[in-house]
Short mmCIF file of C-alpha atoms in Angstrom, two decimals:
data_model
loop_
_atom_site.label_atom_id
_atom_site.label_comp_id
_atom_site.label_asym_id
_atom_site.label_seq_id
_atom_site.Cartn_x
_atom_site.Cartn_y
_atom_site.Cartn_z
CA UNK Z 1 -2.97 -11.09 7.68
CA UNK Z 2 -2.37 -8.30 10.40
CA UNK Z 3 1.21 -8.08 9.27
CA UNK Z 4 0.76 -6.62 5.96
CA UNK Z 5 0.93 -3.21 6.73
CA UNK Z 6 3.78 -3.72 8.13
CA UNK Z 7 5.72 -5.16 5.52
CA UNK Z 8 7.83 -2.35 3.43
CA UNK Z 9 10.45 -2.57 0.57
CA UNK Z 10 13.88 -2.93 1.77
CA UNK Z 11 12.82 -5.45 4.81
CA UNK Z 12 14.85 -8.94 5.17
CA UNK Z 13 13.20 -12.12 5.69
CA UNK Z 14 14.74 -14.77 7.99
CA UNK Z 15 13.70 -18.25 8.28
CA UNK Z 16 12.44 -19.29 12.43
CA UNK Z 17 16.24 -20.86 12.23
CA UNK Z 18 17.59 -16.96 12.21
CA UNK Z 19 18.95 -17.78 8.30
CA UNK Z 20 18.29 -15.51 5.44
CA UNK Z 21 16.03 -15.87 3.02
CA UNK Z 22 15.72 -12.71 1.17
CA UNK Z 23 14.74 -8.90 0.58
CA UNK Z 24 11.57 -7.56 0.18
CA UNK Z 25 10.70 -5.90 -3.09
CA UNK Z 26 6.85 -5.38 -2.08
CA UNK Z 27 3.66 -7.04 -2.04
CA UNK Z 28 2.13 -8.89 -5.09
CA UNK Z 29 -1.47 -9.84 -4.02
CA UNK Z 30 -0.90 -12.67 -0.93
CA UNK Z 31 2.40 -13.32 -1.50
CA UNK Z 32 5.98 -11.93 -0.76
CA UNK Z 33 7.99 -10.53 -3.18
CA UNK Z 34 11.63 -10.67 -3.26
CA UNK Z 35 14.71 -8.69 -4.66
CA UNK Z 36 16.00 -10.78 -7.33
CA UNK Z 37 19.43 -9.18 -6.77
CA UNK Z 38 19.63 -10.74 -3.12
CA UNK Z 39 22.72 -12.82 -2.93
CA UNK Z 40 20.19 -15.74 -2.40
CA UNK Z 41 17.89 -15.17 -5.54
CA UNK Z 42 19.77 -16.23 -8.20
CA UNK Z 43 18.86 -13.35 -10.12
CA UNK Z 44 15.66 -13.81 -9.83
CA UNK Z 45 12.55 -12.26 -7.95
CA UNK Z 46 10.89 -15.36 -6.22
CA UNK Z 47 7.63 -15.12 -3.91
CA UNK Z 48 6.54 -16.27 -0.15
CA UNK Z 49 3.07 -17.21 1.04
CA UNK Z 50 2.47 -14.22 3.58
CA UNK Z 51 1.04 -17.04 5.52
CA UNK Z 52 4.52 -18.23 6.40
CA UNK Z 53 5.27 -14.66 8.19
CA UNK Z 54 5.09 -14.97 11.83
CA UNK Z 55 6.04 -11.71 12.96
CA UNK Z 56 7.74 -8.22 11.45
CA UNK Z 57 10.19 -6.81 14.07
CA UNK Z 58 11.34 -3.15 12.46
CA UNK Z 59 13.61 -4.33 9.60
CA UNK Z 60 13.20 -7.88 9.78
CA UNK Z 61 10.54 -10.61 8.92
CA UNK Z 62 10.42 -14.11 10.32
CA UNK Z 63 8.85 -17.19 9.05
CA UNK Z 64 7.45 -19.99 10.38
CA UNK Z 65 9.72 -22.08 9.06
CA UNK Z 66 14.11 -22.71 8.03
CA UNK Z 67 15.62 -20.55 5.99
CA UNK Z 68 15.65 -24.07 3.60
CA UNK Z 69 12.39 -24.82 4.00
CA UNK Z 70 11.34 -21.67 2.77
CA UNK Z 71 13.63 -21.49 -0.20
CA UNK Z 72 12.00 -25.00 -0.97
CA UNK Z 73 8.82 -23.24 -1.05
CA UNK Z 74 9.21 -20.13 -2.95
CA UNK Z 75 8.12 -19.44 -6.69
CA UNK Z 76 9.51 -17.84 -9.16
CA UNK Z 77 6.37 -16.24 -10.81
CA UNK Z 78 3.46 -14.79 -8.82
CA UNK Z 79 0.50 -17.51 -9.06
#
């Protein structure tokens, strides 16, 4: 994963279609962590496979895949 280091607390996440999907809270093992007070969470922190990351430009992360697609995907407990 050559993008880890680059990942930081504060960062959003966009789908490849340009929607949101979240805010980073940190790292927890291989998998994404997000802000549970996001407008999108629900209230609750949900993590990403870091394998869906495709790139980390400055503030922003992008996925492989829809903002959707990725919301489909996300857990609500680190596993």
């Amino acid at each position: 994963m050559m993008f880890v280091e680059q990942i930081k607390e504060g960062q959003k996440v966009i789908g490849a279609d340009g929607g949101h999907v979240g805010t980073i809270d940190g790292l927890s093992g291989q998998l994404l962590k997000l802000k549970k007070n996001d407008p999108d969470s629900g209230g609750a922190h949900h993590y990403l496979d870091l394998g869906l990351v495709v790139a980390v430009e400055g503030d922003t992360i992008r996925l492989i895949v829809p903002a959707a697609e990725a919301k489909e995907r996300w857990s609500e407990a680190a596993e």
